[in-house]
Every structure is written in structure tokens, then in C-alpha cells.
Amino acid sequence: MCGITGFIQNASFSKADAENTIESMTEKLIHRGPDSCGNWISDNSQVALGFRRLAILDLSPAGSQPMISRSGRFILVFNGEIYNHQELRKTLNNISSRSWKGHSDSETLLDCFEEFGVKETFQKLTGMFAIAVVDNMTNTMILARDRLGEKPLYYGLVDNNLVFGSELKAIKTFPHFSNSISKESIAEYLKYNYIPAPKSIYKDIFKLIPGSYLEFNIDNFNGDLNNETKFWSLSESINKGKSSIITDTSKALDSVDKVLSDSINLQMQSDVPLGSFLSGGIDSSLVTALMQKSSIEKIKTFTIGFEEDSFNEAQYAKKVANHIGTDHTEIILTSNDALDLIQKLPYIYDEPFADSSQIPTHLVSLAAKKSLTVALTGDGGDEIFGGYNRHFWVQRLWDKVSMFPPSLRIFAGKILLYFPTDGWMILEKLFNSFTSPEKGINQLGTKVQKFGSILKNSMGVDEMYFNLISTNIDLKDLIKGLPQDFISDQSNFLLSKRKEVPIFKNFSEEMMYWDTLTYLPDDILCKVDRASMATSLETRTPFLDHKLIELAWRLPIEMKIKNNTGKLILRQLLNNYVPKNLIDRPKIGFGLPVGDWLRGPLRDWAEDLLDESQMISDGYFYPDPIHQIWREHLSRKLDWTGFLWSILMFQSWLKAEQDL
């Protein structure tokens, strides 16, 4: 795991200017690679590559980058891990005998480029990667990103120079960076709490779409960025899977067990200490159980808990760890811990990002880094095997509410929104006092408020899903100078993308498809990558092996979702390792009590960021509607936690932006 950066420049840098620039850009990524660094600059100073190394495989200098191929044709900087590189080495050795300088996957990559070509190599890789490679024969540069977007790669134009990097802070170091903040990106950020690819917060700077590459002619680079090519398609994988459905449950269970176990075994390759994040949920428990099965030593596991019981799952993680037999560490997060970290979030994420679980994710990474360099996670299981609540009930709910006329649905939604969240909290506590924990209700007020908003705004099942994953606020009343046509485009987001979607027999699968394409890379994987790499910890995600994803789409929906329960086949597999009673409980998610903290220990911090005169001076938001929302949240009339967190994270980022 590392950090990469570089440029193709048209500014006629001298050799000294090019060296100073690439060194400054590379230095910004030291947290991603504290072990060593390296730079490469072309003879005419037109092209430069920079690299920061976190040594995982082959800790010797033989694994250092930038790395040049045997013939001198290719120069590579690469962030990630190629899990099947030993298999690729065997294939290369069978083609022609060769001696290797070391055992790094970077060296394997370069030999694959020499033997198969760059673009063909991408399709042979199993792993996570962001790659920049210069081809001296064709005088081109290629940028590529892994299939699911586990590793980040930003690219774009600064004064018509092509600049790229693992994080925006490297790009912003390029001389004369003055790219303006995009109001369209602010709008998308407020919709989703993250900025969806390919956009970034800055104009002319983009995120490379997962599973694709870009090729640039170095001599004739004219600022054209519209040459993206896909080397892997989720749609094609789904269609292929659906052509050979596995109907036998026993066969399906054996197949998932084997492919997931193979993925975990490959991802346990490491020359440094390795462990796992354990939340006590299905996905992380299964990954940890299979890791422990393959290890002769106790796996180190880490979890984070909260003082507030309704958010705390640490007790379940501890029980799972005790049963599996891991070396377990538990960290309890307080509001003071959160406040200390909040000040650092703009520097960790570089652009506005408002998934509040970024806080516990960073703190558990910080704790794990004390004894690990690599941690496996359970991310991806929900998207691939149907684990989010919306996957179970959106279609069923729509089937019921669509029987009523829109006017009645709108009225019912308004009624639900009228009651303060305090009342729902009282009902939640009362209900939970008469039932067992596995049948209890969590965060009832937030769920009822969201449901009321969905009822009020949804005219179809597509819109119901869209409203569920986004903020139902008219952004033209909040963002100054936002084009009207942009707002209307967003409300038809799913319909405008309909032509790209495979044909599904049910909407649950379609939601899983959308979540894998959007929410997974742009929220979940972004959150984990930045939170962990800020501590120089590498995280790996066994559920995102493309072979497992392709297998998952061969399974009928009944093996994943049935009777309001998801990830059925994973539950069956986990039953072989962990008692059912340790796992069966309502899904809480990796949330934290931000709503209450904003009314209490974080209130002064929040009100400072919401200062009216400062917001007017900044010129991005109209302060009046935001202050109305703030008052409603403080009075508990409505729970505006998600939206307020997105506003506060933007304001916090904006305050720090000049220093990033």
C-alpha cells in the first residue's frame, strides 16, 4: 500500500523545477507510505512520477518504486496489492525462464506488461490497485484503477497540465493550482454525503471510474480527458452470472465457502503483521473466522464501541472473538475523542465527506496500527449479498403504499414528520423494554422521519430508493448560484441511467447493483482507505475479489434475501464457525450518536461553523434555511443529523481548505 502521484507538464519546467515539484507532491503522501520514497523524471522533464512506500511484500530495496521494467520500456508507480502475483509469476516462468530481483508484486506487474501488454494485464489481475505507467516505446502514460475502486486515483488539469495522485493534497501542491470549487459537486455532496465519481470538489479534477483506464499521448497531450476505457464491467459480470444460475443450495454454499476462503488466504499474504477489524456482524465475523481457520497463531482483532448502548456493538464483537479464539482489542469512543479527531478530518479526506462513521473507522485504525500493518475487513458483503435493510423492504413497501393515491401518501408522510423525534424515542424504549434484544428496535425516530420523507416525495419504486439514499431537500434554496437544470437532472438520476442497468427480475437486485457501483466505492471504500491510510495501515477486503462477485450473481435472490432477512448464504456459512445466537440481532451499522453530540458536547463547534456572517462571506450557502434546520434539530422537533453533519463537514473543510 502506497501513495502515487505525477504529471505531464506543458509549462516548460526546468529539471530543477520538475524535481522540486514532484518531490513536494510526493511528500504530501508520506502518511500513505512512511517507509521510503522515490521519484522518476523523464530526460526532457516533461513527465514525472512520484512514490511513497508502505512496505508490505518484499521489504528489501528490490520492492522500491518507481520501478523500471527489464527492457527499460515501462516505468511504474503502483498503489495496492496484486494477490495473484505468484500465480502470474508461474505463468511468466512457464513462457520463458527468468531471474527475479525480489518477490514484490510490482516486479511481477512490469514483467506482465512486457509479456502481455499493459491493457491485457489489467484483466489478469486479482487485487486492488491504482497504477500509473509510462510506456517509452509508444510515449504514452496510462492511469488505471481496480475493478471496484478500492484504491483511489484522482486526475485532472491544472493550467492545462495533466496531474494525478492518490489524494487531492498531492495534486494541490502542483504549481499555481487555482481550480475553483464546483457548486455542482457541492450539490451532489449534500445529496449523498459524498461526491460521486467521476467528480471531485474541484473543477477539472476527477476520480477515475473503477474498472477503467486512461491513456495519454505524452508528446501531443492537449488537455483532452475524455478517453476512458473499461477493462471490467459489473453489468457484464451480472449478465454472465445470470446465464448459469446455481440452483442447488449445497453446491452454492460450498462454492461461496471455497471462493471466499481462497480470497482470504490470498489476502493474508504479507511480510508484516496482519489482523482484522471485527464488528461482531456477519461479514467481519465470517472473514475473521476463516482467517483464524487458516492461521496457526491467534489473529489480532480490533473493534470500537460507544458509551451509548443503542449504538454499541462492541459486546457482540467480544463474544464472537472469544468464540473464534482471537487476540481481541476493544476501544470505547467518547464525544471527546470525536471532537479531537473532527479537527483533522478535512486533512484526512481532502474534500467534503460526511459519513460520520469515518470517526470510529479512523480510531480503530489508529489502535490497530500499534500492532499491525495490514487489516482485513468485512466491507462489501452487504452490497454483494444483499445486507442493507433497503434491499428487503423497499419493493415490499412500495407494493403496499402504491395502492394508495399520491395525495394520501403525501398527507401520511407529513403526519409522520410532524411528530418530534423525542416521542418516537420514548416509544422505542417502551417497546424494547418488553422484548428481547434480537427483536428490538434501534433509532426508531430517525427511521420514521426518513420513512415520512420518502412517503411524501416518492412517486415510484425507483424514486423511493433514490430518496432513501439521498437528502430530500430542495438544494436550490440552500446553494447560491446553482443552475436550475442541475437540480432537475438529479431528481431523474436513476431514470437517466436506466439504459446502463442489466435486466433484473426484482428491484432488490437492482438496488444491490446501484450500491456496488456508487455507495460502495465513493462512500464505504473511500472512508476506509483515507481513515486507515492516515495511520499508515493497509486494509484489505476479501468480499471484493471479482471472482466472488461474479459467483454471487450466479446465486438466485432467494439464497440472499428472504422473509426480510439478507445475506442468507453467508449466515449459513457462518453458522459453521459461530453460534447463531451471537449473530442474530437487528443491524445497527457502524454509526455513532452524532445527533445527540451536536445538541451537547459538539454544539459550540457546530455553531461556530454555522456563523451567519461567515457563511455569507464564503458565498456558498444561504444561511437562513440552514439555521432553521439547526433550530429544529436542537429542539428535537426533527432529527437532522445526517444533513447537518454534511453541512458541518463542508464548512470545516472550507475553513481548512487553503492549508490542505
XYZ file of N, CA and C in Angstrom, residues 27-256:
690
model
N 5.851 14.227 -1.147
C 5.951 14.408 0.296
C 4.579 14.535 0.946
N 3.595 15.056 0.222
C 2.237 15.200 0.758
C 1.590 13.847 1.062
N 2.149 12.775 0.517
C 1.569 11.435 0.679
C 2.369 10.580 1.652
N 3.164 11.202 2.502
C 4.048 10.443 3.379
C 3.278 9.508 4.303
N 2.056 9.899 4.711
C 1.258 9.043 5.597
C 0.855 7.740 4.904
N 0.743 7.767 3.568
C 0.392 6.553 2.826
C 1.595 5.633 2.651
N 2.786 6.199 2.804
C 3.996 5.410 2.622
C 5.151 5.986 3.415
N 5.216 5.693 4.706
C 6.256 6.288 5.553
C 7.614 5.605 5.453
N 7.686 4.458 4.752
C 8.911 3.669 4.805
C 10.006 4.173 3.873
N 9.636 4.660 2.695
C 10.631 5.187 1.761
C 9.919 5.948 0.664
N 10.694 6.617 -0.204
C 10.100 7.352 -1.311
C 11.005 7.270 -2.522
N 10.452 7.647 -3.672
C 11.242 7.645 -4.896
C 10.561 8.472 -5.963
N 11.348 9.023 -6.882
C 10.821 9.811 -7.983
C 11.512 9.414 -9.279
N 10.809 9.625 -10.383
C 11.390 9.441 -11.715
C 10.979 10.621 -12.575
N 11.926 11.179 -13.319
C 11.656 12.303 -14.201
C 12.248 11.976 -15.569
N 11.480 12.212 -16.619
C 11.962 11.949 -17.974
C 13.122 12.876 -18.319
N 13.881 12.508 -19.345
C 15.072 13.277 -19.716
C 14.748 14.732 -20.046
N 13.572 14.938 -20.649
C 13.202 16.316 -21.015
C 12.360 17.003 -19.938
N 12.206 16.357 -18.788
C 11.457 16.890 -17.631
C 9.966 17.050 -17.892
N 9.464 16.460 -18.983
C 8.048 16.621 -19.300
C 7.169 15.745 -18.429
N 7.676 14.594 -18.017
C 6.893 13.623 -17.252
C 7.615 13.314 -15.945
N 6.822 13.206 -14.879
C 7.398 12.835 -13.586
C 6.455 11.881 -12.868
N 7.034 10.948 -12.124
C 6.287 10.005 -11.291
C 6.845 10.067 -9.878
N 5.954 10.056 -8.900
C 6.377 10.081 -7.506
C 5.752 8.950 -6.716
N 6.449 8.487 -5.672
C 6.012 7.291 -4.945
C 6.405 7.378 -3.476
N 5.450 7.051 -2.598
C 5.717 6.846 -1.177
C 5.381 5.403 -0.842
N 6.274 4.730 -0.121
C 6.139 3.292 0.082
C 5.759 2.918 1.503
N 4.714 2.091 1.621
C 4.416 1.343 2.839
C 4.758 -0.103 2.515
N 5.874 -0.595 3.000
C 6.382 -1.907 2.615
C 5.526 -3.012 3.221
N 4.972 -3.864 2.341
C 4.125 -4.988 2.755
C 4.719 -6.307 2.267
N 5.006 -6.373 0.963
C 5.654 -7.532 0.360
C 7.058 -7.136 -0.094
N 8.022 -7.990 0.194
C 9.422 -7.728 -0.142
C 9.864 -6.407 0.471
N 10.275 -6.462 1.708
C 10.641 -5.254 2.447
C 11.998 -4.696 2.030
N 12.685 -5.419 1.153
C 14.015 -5.005 0.717
C 13.925 -3.896 -0.329
N 15.049 -3.269 -0.688
C 15.058 -2.257 -1.751
C 14.582 -2.790 -3.098
N 14.547 -4.114 -3.269
C 14.085 -4.692 -4.536
C 12.605 -4.414 -4.786
N 11.881 -3.991 -3.745
C 10.466 -3.668 -3.918
C 10.201 -2.181 -4.064
N 11.246 -1.373 -4.129
C 11.076 0.073 -4.194
C 10.567 0.526 -5.566
N 9.905 1.680 -5.573
C 9.398 2.289 -6.798
C 9.807 3.762 -6.821
N 9.710 4.404 -7.987
C 9.312 3.906 -9.302
C 10.232 2.754 -9.738
N 9.628 1.812 -10.467
C 10.347 0.624 -10.906
C 10.353 0.585 -12.430
N 11.489 0.214 -12.985
C 11.659 0.178 -14.438
C 11.719 -1.277 -14.890
N 11.055 -1.593 -15.991
C 10.990 -2.973 -16.491
C 12.345 -3.418 -17.036
N 12.475 -4.720 -17.281
C 13.747 -5.305 -17.706
C 14.323 -4.625 -18.942
N 13.448 -4.349 -19.909
C 13.913 -3.761 -21.165
C 14.064 -2.246 -21.085
N 13.548 -1.666 -20.005
C 13.558 -0.219 -19.896
C 12.368 0.448 -20.546
N 11.457 -0.353 -21.080
C 10.306 0.228 -21.794
C 9.307 0.879 -20.837
N 9.026 0.212 -19.701
C 7.967 0.676 -18.800
C 8.543 1.221 -17.488
N 7.955 2.301 -17.006
C 8.262 2.847 -15.681
C 6.952 2.883 -14.896
N 6.952 2.301 -13.706
C 5.715 2.064 -12.954
C 5.746 2.713 -11.580
N 4.617 3.338 -11.198
C 4.299 3.577 -9.789
C 2.927 2.957 -9.544
N 2.790 2.301 -8.403
C 1.635 1.424 -8.186
C 1.263 1.429 -6.716
N -0.015 1.665 -6.428
C -0.551 1.632 -5.068
C -1.521 0.472 -4.979
N -1.297 -0.449 -4.049
C -2.235 -1.561 -3.875
C -1.525 -2.878 -3.664
N -2.252 -3.936 -3.908
C -1.716 -5.294 -3.778
C -2.282 -6.162 -4.897
N -1.411 -6.918 -5.548
C -1.839 -7.901 -6.554
C -1.762 -9.276 -5.885
N -2.911 -9.792 -5.509
C -2.935 -11.005 -4.684
C -2.538 -12.253 -5.463
N -2.733 -12.252 -6.784
C -2.399 -13.446 -7.572
C -1.051 -13.298 -8.269
N -0.166 -12.468 -7.728
C 1.084 -12.222 -8.459
C 2.002 -13.448 -8.475
N 1.917 -14.309 -7.470
C 2.726 -15.532 -7.502
C 2.249 -16.464 -8.624
N 0.947 -16.533 -8.804
C 0.392 -17.324 -9.906
C 0.820 -16.739 -11.251
N 0.819 -15.407 -11.336
C 1.256 -14.754 -12.572
C 2.738 -15.018 -12.826
N 3.527 -15.058 -11.771
C 4.955 -15.365 -11.933
C 5.159 -16.766 -12.501
N 4.363 -17.712 -12.022
C 4.470 -19.080 -12.551
C 4.145 -19.099 -14.031
N 3.105 -18.363 -14.420
C 2.736 -18.290 -15.835
C 3.873 -17.690 -16.652
N 4.473 -16.623 -16.153
C 5.581 -15.977 -16.864
C 6.791 -16.903 -16.956
N 7.083 -17.623 -15.871
C 8.220 -18.547 -15.888
C 7.991 -19.694 -16.861
N 6.741 -20.118 -17.036
C 6.425 -21.174 -17.995
C 6.607 -20.698 -19.433
N 6.402 -19.394 -19.658
C 6.587 -18.840 -21.001
C 8.075 -18.750 -21.333
N 8.841 -18.251 -20.391
C 10.298 -18.172 -20.580
C 10.957 -18.063 -19.219
N 12.053 -18.760 -19.041
C 12.760 -18.736 -17.764
C 13.343 -17.340 -17.527
N 13.223 -16.867 -16.305
C 13.732 -15.534 -15.981
C 14.171 -15.495 -14.526
N 15.091 -14.624 -14.233
C 15.530 -14.424 -12.849
C 14.847 -13.177 -12.309
N 14.503 -13.221 -11.029
C 13.792 -12.115 -10.393
C 14.704 -11.439 -9.380
N 14.583 -10.116 -9.302
C 15.394 -9.356 -8.362
C 14.881 -9.504 -6.933
N 13.547 -9.668 -6.797
C 12.934 -9.795 -5.485
C 11.617 -10.539 -5.609
N 10.736 -10.399 -4.608
C 9.450 -11.092 -4.695
C 8.275 -10.124 -4.552
N 8.430 -8.896 -5.025
C 7.351 -7.910 -4.956
C 6.374 -8.083 -6.111
N 5.117 -7.690 -5.867
C 4.125 -7.741 -6.930
C 4.362 -6.651 -7.970
N 5.094 -5.607 -7.625
C 5.411 -4.552 -8.592
C 6.295 -5.101 -9.715
N 7.281 -5.898 -9.344
C 8.158 -6.511 -10.349
C 7.373 -7.466 -11.236
N 6.433 -8.195 -10.638
C 5.583 -9.094 -11.417
C 4.746 -8.308 -12.422
N 4.180 -7.187 -11.969
C 3.382 -6.341 -12.857
C 4.174 -5.925 -14.085
N 5.400 -5.452 -13.891
C 6.204 -4.973 -15.013
C 6.512 -6.084 -16.009
N 6.771 -7.290 -15.512
C 7.023 -8.401 -16.441
C 5.758 -8.778 -17.208
N 4.604 -8.645 -16.547
C 3.333 -8.882 -17.250
C 3.128 -7.833 -18.343
N 3.457 -6.584 -18.045
C 3.346 -5.544 -19.064
C 4.223 -5.883 -20.267
N 5.441 -6.338 -20.005
C 6.364 -6.692 -21.087
C 5.835 -7.876 -21.899
N 5.240 -8.846 -21.208
C 4.833 -10.088 -21.871
C 3.463 -9.983 -22.528
N 2.496 -9.368 -21.846
C 1.107 -9.381 -22.317
C 0.609 -8.024 -22.823
N 1.335 -6.968 -22.503
C 0.829 -5.632 -22.783
C 0.112 -5.082 -21.555
N 0.076 -3.755 -21.429
C -0.474 -3.124 -20.233
C -1.960 -3.405 -20.088
N -2.738 -3.158 -21.135
C -4.193 -3.250 -21.027
C -4.645 -4.686 -20.809
N -3.982 -5.640 -21.458
C -4.348 -7.043 -21.271
C -4.015 -7.513 -19.853
N -2.961 -6.936 -19.278
C -2.565 -7.318 -17.921
C -3.640 -6.978 -16.907
N -4.285 -5.832 -17.059
C -5.311 -5.426 -16.094
C -6.367 -6.515 -15.906
N -6.739 -7.175 -16.979
C -7.787 -8.202 -16.906
C -7.306 -9.467 -16.207
N -5.999 -9.642 -16.092
C -5.443 -10.829 -15.446
C -5.242 -10.643 -13.941
N -5.391 -9.413 -13.475
C -5.047 -9.117 -12.090
C -6.193 -9.429 -11.136
N -5.834 -9.998 -9.993
C -6.734 -10.105 -8.853
C -6.141 -9.244 -7.751
N -6.871 -8.187 -7.388
C -6.321 -7.330 -6.357
C -6.927 -5.950 -6.350
N -6.283 -5.071 -5.590
C -6.693 -3.673 -5.517
C -5.515 -2.846 -6.009
N -5.806 -1.837 -6.835
C -4.671 -1.103 -7.392
C -5.090 0.230 -7.994
N -4.161 1.165 -7.901
C -4.158 2.387 -8.701
C -2.772 2.442 -9.318
N -2.726 2.524 -10.641
C -1.470 2.349 -11.374
C -1.235 3.534 -12.302
N 0.006 3.978 -12.355
C 0.451 4.902 -13.400
C 1.678 4.282 -14.045
N 1.666 4.145 -15.364
C 2.788 3.533 -16.065
C 3.101 4.333 -17.317
N 4.368 4.621 -17.510
C 4.846 5.305 -18.710
C 5.419 4.260 -19.655
N 4.985 4.308 -20.911
C 5.459 3.403 -21.961
C 6.397 4.204 -22.864
N 7.693 3.942 -22.773
C 8.661 4.695 -23.562
C 8.602 4.370 -25.040
N 8.093 3.188 -25.392
C 8.025 2.815 -26.801
C 6.939 3.604 -27.526
N 5.773 3.723 -26.894
C 4.653 4.441 -27.523
C 4.568 5.891 -27.052
N 5.427 6.241 -26.093
C 5.441 7.582 -25.493
C 4.059 7.952 -24.953
N 3.497 7.061 -24.169
C 2.191 7.271 -23.552
C 2.269 7.045 -22.052
N 1.282 7.592 -21.350
C 1.086 7.299 -19.934
C -0.296 6.707 -19.766
N -0.398 5.649 -18.974
C -1.682 5.015 -18.687
C -1.948 5.091 -17.189
N -3.159 5.515 -16.837
C -3.641 5.504 -15.460
C -4.750 4.473 -15.359
N -4.735 3.640 -14.321
C -5.745 2.597 -14.166
C -6.148 2.450 -12.711
N -7.393 2.001 -12.512
C -7.932 1.798 -11.167
C -8.628 0.447 -11.097
N -8.545 -0.220 -9.955
C -9.074 -1.583 -9.812
C -10.578 -1.662 -10.040
N -11.089 -2.870 -10.151
C -12.460 -3.124 -10.601
C -13.526 -2.459 -9.740
N -13.346 -2.496 -8.412
C -14.374 -1.985 -7.509
C -14.032 -0.624 -6.913
N -12.841 -0.106 -7.177
C -12.477 1.200 -6.649
C -11.954 1.158 -5.225
N -11.244 0.095 -4.875
C -10.695 0.014 -3.526
C -9.606 1.064 -3.306
N -8.835 1.319 -4.342
C -7.742 2.295 -4.241
C -8.118 3.567 -5.000
N -7.822 4.724 -4.423
C -8.222 5.994 -5.052
C -7.243 6.442 -6.130
N -7.755 7.180 -7.119
C -6.892 7.807 -8.107
C -7.599 9.035 -8.675
N -7.055 10.203 -8.338
C -7.551 11.470 -8.854
C -6.676 11.901 -10.028
N -7.288 12.595 -10.977
C -6.525 13.117 -12.102
C -7.242 14.353 -12.629
N -6.540 15.155 -13.416
C -7.199 16.316 -14.000
C -6.208 17.328 -14.519
N -6.699 18.531 -14.733
C -5.910 19.591 -15.351
C -5.640 20.716 -14.364
N -4.402 21.148 -14.325
C -4.013 22.371 -13.630
C -3.244 23.207 -14.649
N -3.834 24.306 -15.086
C -3.224 25.130 -16.146
C -2.860 24.287 -17.370
N -3.762 23.380 -17.737
C -3.607 22.512 -18.907
C -2.473 21.495 -18.772
N -1.957 21.310 -17.565
C -1.013 20.237 -17.273
C -1.791 19.059 -16.691
N -1.490 17.847 -17.125
C -2.120 16.658 -16.548
C -1.439 16.336 -15.219
N -2.238 16.250 -14.176
C -1.723 15.968 -12.836
C -2.549 14.833 -12.242
N -1.918 13.915 -11.512
C -2.672 12.828 -10.874
C -2.084 12.545 -9.494
N -2.871 11.847 -8.667
C -2.387 11.475 -7.350
C -3.367 10.604 -6.602
N -2.872 9.904 -5.610
C -3.726 9.077 -4.748
C -4.690 9.934 -3.947
N -4.273 11.152 -3.628
C -5.118 12.063 -2.868
C -5.010 13.462 -3.462
N -6.032 14.269 -3.204
C -6.071 15.623 -3.759
C -4.943 16.492 -3.236
N -4.461 16.242 -2.027
C -3.421 17.095 -1.459
C -2.161 17.075 -2.311
N -1.877 15.955 -2.976
C -0.716 15.906 -3.865
C -0.946 16.772 -5.101
N -2.139 16.703 -5.668
C -2.467 17.495 -6.853
C -2.446 18.984 -6.530
N -2.939 19.357 -5.360
C -2.989 20.769 -4.980
C -1.597 21.377 -4.788
N -0.595 20.537 -4.657
C 0.766 21.020 -4.486
C 1.392 21.435 -5.816
N 0.788 21.012 -6.936
C 1.326 21.384 -8.245
C 1.306 22.907 -8.379
N 2.364 23.505 -8.943
C 2.457 24.970 -9.001
C 1.234 25.638 -9.627
N 0.820 26.719 -9.006
C -0.257 27.577 -9.498
C -1.622 26.883 -9.504
N -1.793 25.899 -8.641
C -3.123 25.283 -8.533
C -4.123 26.346 -8.088
N -5.155 26.532 -8.890
C -6.183 27.529 -8.557
C -7.564 27.072 -9.004
N -7.728 25.749 -9.172
C -9.018 25.221 -9.614
C -10.107 25.604 -8.628
N -11.216 26.115 -9.151
C -12.292 26.607 -8.287
C -13.148 25.468 -7.759
N -13.848 25.746 -6.672
C -14.764 24.765 -6.078
C -16.007 24.662 -6.950
N -16.432 23.440 -7.214
C -17.583 23.190 -8.087
C -18.877 23.196 -7.277
N -19.806 24.088 -7.622
C -21.095 24.127 -6.927
C -21.948 22.907 -7.273
N -21.758 22.366 -8.477
C -22.462 21.124 -8.822
C -21.991 19.981 -7.919
N -20.701 19.952 -7.618
C -20.179 18.919 -6.714
C -20.687 19.127 -5.289
N -20.837 20.380 -4.874
C -21.411 20.647 -3.549
C -22.824 20.085 -3.475
N -23.605 20.289 -4.551
C -24.985 19.794 -4.575
C -25.017 18.270 -4.478
N -24.169 17.601 -5.235
C -24.145 16.136 -5.170
C -23.680 15.669 -3.797
N -22.726 16.369 -3.236
C -22.259 16.037 -1.890
C -23.384 16.139 -0.870
N -24.184 17.204 -0.934
C -25.292 17.352 0.012
C -26.375 16.306 -0.225
N -26.487 15.822 -1.451
C -27.450 14.760 -1.738
C -27.052 13.444 -1.085
N -25.746 13.104 -1.208
C -25.319 11.745 -0.854
C -24.387 11.666 0.351
N -23.896 12.805 0.847
C -22.871 12.876 1.899
C -21.475 12.546 1.386
N -21.338 12.339 0.085
C -20.035 12.169 -0.556
C -20.165 12.710 -1.977
N -19.054 12.914 -2.654
C -19.072 13.406 -4.027
C -18.899 12.210 -4.954
N -19.940 11.848 -5.709
C -19.858 10.653 -6.555
C -18.840 10.817 -7.690
N -18.126 9.744 -7.988
C -17.233 9.730 -9.148
C -18.071 9.926 -10.420
N -17.512 10.585 -11.415
C -16.106 10.979 -11.561
C -15.767 12.354 -11.014
N -16.697 13.040 -10.387
C -16.427 14.406 -9.938
C -15.586 14.431 -8.667
N -14.944 15.572 -8.461
C -14.321 15.893 -7.188
C -14.853 17.258 -6.780
N -14.390 17.774 -5.656
C -14.867 19.076 -5.192
C -14.356 20.204 -6.091
N -13.299 19.938 -6.865
C -12.710 20.980 -7.719
C -13.081 20.777 -9.189
N -13.273 21.881 -9.878
C -13.490 21.831 -11.318
C -12.232 21.310 -12.009
N -12.439 20.481 -13.030
C -11.361 19.923 -13.859
C -10.494 18.898 -13.142
N -10.884 18.470 -11.942
C -10.206 17.379 -11.248
C -11.230 16.272 -11.024
N -10.861 15.018 -11.348
C -11.817 13.923 -11.377
C -11.288 12.690 -10.642
N -12.222 11.798 -10.310
C -11.870 10.479 -9.813
C -11.976 9.502 -10.981
N -10.984 8.664 -11.152
C -11.042 7.657 -12.203
C -12.110 6.628 -11.841
N -12.996 6.319 -12.778
C -14.059 5.347 -12.544
C -13.450 3.962 -12.310
N -13.924 3.212 -11.293
C -13.380 1.871 -11.053
C -13.484 0.977 -12.285
N -12.497 0.098 -12.442
C -12.502 -0.856 -13.546
C -12.180 -0.233 -14.886
N -11.462 0.892 -14.892
C -11.187 1.571 -16.156
C -9.764 2.103 -16.183
N -9.341 2.523 -17.387
C -8.024 3.148 -17.533
C -8.113 4.307 -18.516
N -7.140 5.198 -18.413
C -6.988 6.339 -19.309
C -5.609 6.267 -19.949
N -5.534 6.616 -21.234
C -4.255 6.622 -21.940
C -4.006 8.008 -22.531
N -2.810 8.555 -22.286
C -2.473 9.891 -22.753
C -1.213 9.847 -23.609
N -1.259 10.529 -24.744
C -0.078 10.705 -25.580
C 0.755 11.833 -24.985
N 1.967 11.528 -24.597
C 2.777 12.497 -23.865
C 3.176 13.677 -24.743
N 3.621 13.408 -25.975
C 4.078 14.491 -26.849
C 2.955 15.405 -27.291
N 1.761 14.811 -27.500
C 0.651 15.582 -28.058
C -0.492 15.774 -27.070
N -0.177 15.782 -25.777
C -1.255 15.974 -24.809
C -1.846 17.372 -24.954
N -3.169 17.409 -25.191
C -3.837 18.690 -25.456
C -4.910 19.026 -24.426
N -4.876 18.342 -23.294
C -5.872 18.611 -22.257
C -7.133 17.786 -22.372
N -7.200 16.866 -23.343
C -8.386 16.027 -23.528
C -8.362 14.892 -22.508
N -9.417 14.824 -21.675
C -9.510 13.783 -20.645
C -10.587 12.749 -20.956
N -11.214 12.855 -22.120
C -12.379 12.012 -22.433
C -11.993 10.765 -23.226
N -11.114 9.955 -22.652
C -10.711 8.729 -23.355
C -10.715 7.520 -22.425
N -11.641 7.523 -21.489
C -11.727 6.441 -20.507
C -12.203 5.151 -21.158
N -11.539 4.032 -20.797
C -11.888 2.713 -21.332
C -12.088 1.739 -20.183
N -13.163 0.966 -20.235
C -13.427 -0.031 -19.194
C -12.676 -1.324 -19.506
N -12.050 -1.909 -18.491
C -11.474 -3.243 -18.659
C -12.266 -4.288 -17.869
N -13.250 -3.832 -17.074
C -14.133 -4.755 -16.340
C -15.468 -4.071 -16.145
N -16.533 -4.831 -16.299
C -17.873 -4.263 -16.188
C -18.710 -5.098 -15.235
N -19.291 -4.463 -14.232
C -20.200 -5.156 -13.328
C -21.421 -5.660 -14.090
N -21.919 -4.867 -15.013
C -23.086 -5.275 -15.802
C -22.810 -6.564 -16.564
N -21.648 -6.635 -17.202
C -21.303 -7.845 -17.950
C -21.148 -9.041 -17.020
N -20.574 -8.820 -15.844
C -20.418 -9.913 -14.882
C -21.768 -10.417 -14.397
N -22.703 -9.493 -14.198
C -24.051 -9.878 -13.765
C -24.741 -10.692 -14.848
N -24.691 -10.209 -16.062
C -25.344 -10.918 -17.165
C -24.734 -12.305 -17.371
N -23.413 -12.394 -17.225
C -22.751 -13.688 -17.349
C -23.187 -14.623 -16.233
N -23.250 -14.098 -15.016
C -23.658 -14.917 -13.878
C -25.069 -15.425 -14.014
N -25.957 -14.565 -14.487
C -27.363 -14.944 -14.609
C -27.607 -15.974 -15.717
N -26.593 -16.166 -16.560
C -26.732 -17.182 -17.614
C -26.401 -18.582 -17.107
N -25.861 -18.689 -15.876
C -25.521 -20.006 -15.314
C -25.837 -20.022 -13.817
N -27.114 -19.857 -13.500
C -27.562 -19.793 -12.106
C -27.323 -21.125 -11.390
N -26.850 -21.047 -10.148
C -26.692 -22.227 -9.293
C -27.977 -22.400 -8.486
N -28.662 -23.479 -8.692
C -29.951 -23.694 -8.017
C -29.837 -24.588 -6.788
N -28.763 -25.364 -6.698
C -28.586 -26.274 -5.574
C -27.936 -25.539 -4.403
N -28.623 -25.479 -3.274
C -28.136 -24.717 -2.124
C -26.824 -25.259 -1.597
N -26.699 -26.572 -1.537
C -25.477 -27.179 -1.023
C -24.283 -26.830 -1.902
N -24.490 -26.879 -3.205
C -23.420 -26.528 -4.143
C -23.059 -25.052 -4.008
N -24.087 -24.218 -3.861
C -23.846 -22.776 -3.718
C -23.044 -22.491 -2.455
N -23.400 -23.148 -1.365
C -22.717 -22.940 -0.091
C -21.253 -23.361 -0.194
N -21.005 -24.505 -0.806
C -19.626 -24.975 -0.984
C -18.826 -24.018 -1.864
N -19.461 -23.503 -2.897
C -18.775 -22.592 -3.824
C -18.397 -21.286 -3.136
N -19.338 -20.715 -2.369
C -19.048 -19.471 -1.662
C -17.952 -19.702 -0.623
